[in-house]
mmCIF file of C-alpha atoms in Angstrom:
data_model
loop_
_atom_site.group_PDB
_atom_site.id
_atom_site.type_symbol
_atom_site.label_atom_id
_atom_site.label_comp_id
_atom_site.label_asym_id
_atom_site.label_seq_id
_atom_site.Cartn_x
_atom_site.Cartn_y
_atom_site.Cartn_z
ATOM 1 C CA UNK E 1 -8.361 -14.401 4.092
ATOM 2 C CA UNK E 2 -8.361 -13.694 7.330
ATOM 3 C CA UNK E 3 -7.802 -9.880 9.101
ATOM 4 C CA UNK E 4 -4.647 -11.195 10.562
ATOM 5 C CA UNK E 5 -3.494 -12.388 7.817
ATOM 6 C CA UNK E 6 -4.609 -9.399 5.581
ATOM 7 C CA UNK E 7 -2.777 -7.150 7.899
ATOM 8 C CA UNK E 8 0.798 -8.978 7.383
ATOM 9 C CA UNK E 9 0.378 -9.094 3.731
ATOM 10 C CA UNK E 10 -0.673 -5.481 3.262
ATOM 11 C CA UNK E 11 2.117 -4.855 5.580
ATOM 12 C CA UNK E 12 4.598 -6.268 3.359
ATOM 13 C CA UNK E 13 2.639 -5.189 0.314
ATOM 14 C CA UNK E 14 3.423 -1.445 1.755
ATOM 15 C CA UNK E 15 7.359 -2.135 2.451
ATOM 16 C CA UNK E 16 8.018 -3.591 -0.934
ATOM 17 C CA UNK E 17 6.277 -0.445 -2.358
ATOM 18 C CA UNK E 18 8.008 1.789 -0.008
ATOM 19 C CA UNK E 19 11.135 0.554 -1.639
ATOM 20 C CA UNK E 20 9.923 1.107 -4.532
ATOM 21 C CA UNK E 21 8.829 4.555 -4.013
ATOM 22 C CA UNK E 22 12.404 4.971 -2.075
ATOM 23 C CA UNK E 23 10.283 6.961 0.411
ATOM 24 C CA UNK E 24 11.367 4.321 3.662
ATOM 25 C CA UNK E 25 14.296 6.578 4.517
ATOM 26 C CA UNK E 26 12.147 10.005 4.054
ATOM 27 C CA UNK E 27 9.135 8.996 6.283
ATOM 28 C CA UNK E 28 10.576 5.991 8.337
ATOM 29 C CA UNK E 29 10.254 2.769 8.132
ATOM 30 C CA UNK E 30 7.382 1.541 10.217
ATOM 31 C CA UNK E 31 4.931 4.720 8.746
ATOM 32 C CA UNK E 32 5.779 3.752 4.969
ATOM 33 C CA UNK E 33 4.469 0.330 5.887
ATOM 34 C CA UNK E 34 1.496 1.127 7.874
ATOM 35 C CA UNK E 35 0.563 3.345 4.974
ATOM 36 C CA UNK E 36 1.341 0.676 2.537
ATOM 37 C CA UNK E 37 -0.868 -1.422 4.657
ATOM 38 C CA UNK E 38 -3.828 0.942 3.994
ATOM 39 C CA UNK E 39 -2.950 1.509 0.758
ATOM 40 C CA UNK E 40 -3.142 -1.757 -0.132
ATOM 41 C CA UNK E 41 -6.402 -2.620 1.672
ATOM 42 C CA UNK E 42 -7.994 0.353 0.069
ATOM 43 C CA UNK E 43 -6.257 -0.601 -3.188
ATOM 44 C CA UNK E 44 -8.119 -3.813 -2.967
ATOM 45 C CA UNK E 45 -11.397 -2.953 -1.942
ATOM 46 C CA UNK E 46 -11.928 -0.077 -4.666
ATOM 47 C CA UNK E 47 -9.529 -1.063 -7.428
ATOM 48 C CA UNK E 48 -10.302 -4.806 -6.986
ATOM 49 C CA UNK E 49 -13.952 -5.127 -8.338
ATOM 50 C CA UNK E 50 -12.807 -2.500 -11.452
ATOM 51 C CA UNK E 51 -9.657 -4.738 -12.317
ATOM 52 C CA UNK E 52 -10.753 -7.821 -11.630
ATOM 53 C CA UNK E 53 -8.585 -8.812 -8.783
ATOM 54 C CA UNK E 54 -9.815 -9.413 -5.239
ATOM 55 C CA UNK E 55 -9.215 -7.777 -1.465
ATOM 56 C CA UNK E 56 -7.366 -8.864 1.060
ATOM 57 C CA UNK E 57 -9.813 -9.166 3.420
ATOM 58 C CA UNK E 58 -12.139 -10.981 1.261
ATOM 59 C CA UNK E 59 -10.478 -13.105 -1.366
ATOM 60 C CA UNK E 60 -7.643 -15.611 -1.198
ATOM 61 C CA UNK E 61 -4.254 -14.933 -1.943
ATOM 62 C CA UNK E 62 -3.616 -15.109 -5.771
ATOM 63 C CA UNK E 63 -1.862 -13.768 -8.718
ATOM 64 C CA UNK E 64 -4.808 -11.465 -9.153
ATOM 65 C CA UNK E 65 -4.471 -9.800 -5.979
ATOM 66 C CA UNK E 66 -0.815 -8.928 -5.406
ATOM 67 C CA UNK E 67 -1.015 -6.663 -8.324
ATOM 68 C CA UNK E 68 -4.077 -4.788 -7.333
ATOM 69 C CA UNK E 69 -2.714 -4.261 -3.919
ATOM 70 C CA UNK E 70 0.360 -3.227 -4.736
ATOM 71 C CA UNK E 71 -1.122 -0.401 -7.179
ATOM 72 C CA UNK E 72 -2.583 0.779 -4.421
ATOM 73 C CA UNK E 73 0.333 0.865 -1.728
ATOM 74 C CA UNK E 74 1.879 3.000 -4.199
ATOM 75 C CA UNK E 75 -0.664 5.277 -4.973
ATOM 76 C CA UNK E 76 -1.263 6.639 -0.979
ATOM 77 C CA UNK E 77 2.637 6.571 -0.493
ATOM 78 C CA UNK E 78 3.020 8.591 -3.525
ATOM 79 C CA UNK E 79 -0.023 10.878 -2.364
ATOM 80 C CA UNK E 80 2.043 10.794 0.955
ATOM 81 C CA UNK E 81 4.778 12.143 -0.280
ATOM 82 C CA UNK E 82 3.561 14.677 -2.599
ATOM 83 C CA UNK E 83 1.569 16.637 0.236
ATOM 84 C CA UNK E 84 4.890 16.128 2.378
ATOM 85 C CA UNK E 85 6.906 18.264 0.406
ATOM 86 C CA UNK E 86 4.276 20.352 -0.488
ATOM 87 C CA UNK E 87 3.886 21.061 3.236
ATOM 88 C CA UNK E 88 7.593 21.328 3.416
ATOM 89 C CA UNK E 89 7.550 24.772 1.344
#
């Protein structure tokens, strides 16, 4: 897939896990998704290979991938948010 591409879908990878998270009011919109974007590329080049699901970069679009991504989205938003409100005390 191309980085273009890869971008967009990470990009909406990271909103729909922002939702998810509910952390699009607490951070802003356009932050939860750039960090959903990286969490999902990240999510799919270290979680891909152990799960069995590709990148985005690398791989096409399937049902394998979505998942994989979206693990990861969630995991630096909710890595986000924990040192947030750690810093917050």
């Amino acid at each position: 897939m191309g980085f273009f591409l890869a971008l967009v879908v990470g990009g909406i990878i990271g909103w729909l896990a922002s939702i998810l998270m509910r952390t699009d009011v607490q951070q802003g919109a356009l932050l939860s998704i750039v960090v959903g974007m990286l969490g999902a590329l990240a999510g799919g080049l270290i979680l891909g290979p152990l799960l069995g699901g590709g990148n985005l970069l690398e791989s096409e679009l399937d049902i394998r991938t979505l998942p994989v991504t979206m693990i990861g989205a969630i995991a630096l938003l909710a890595a986000l948010s924990f040192f947030r409100r750690r810093r917050a005390r």
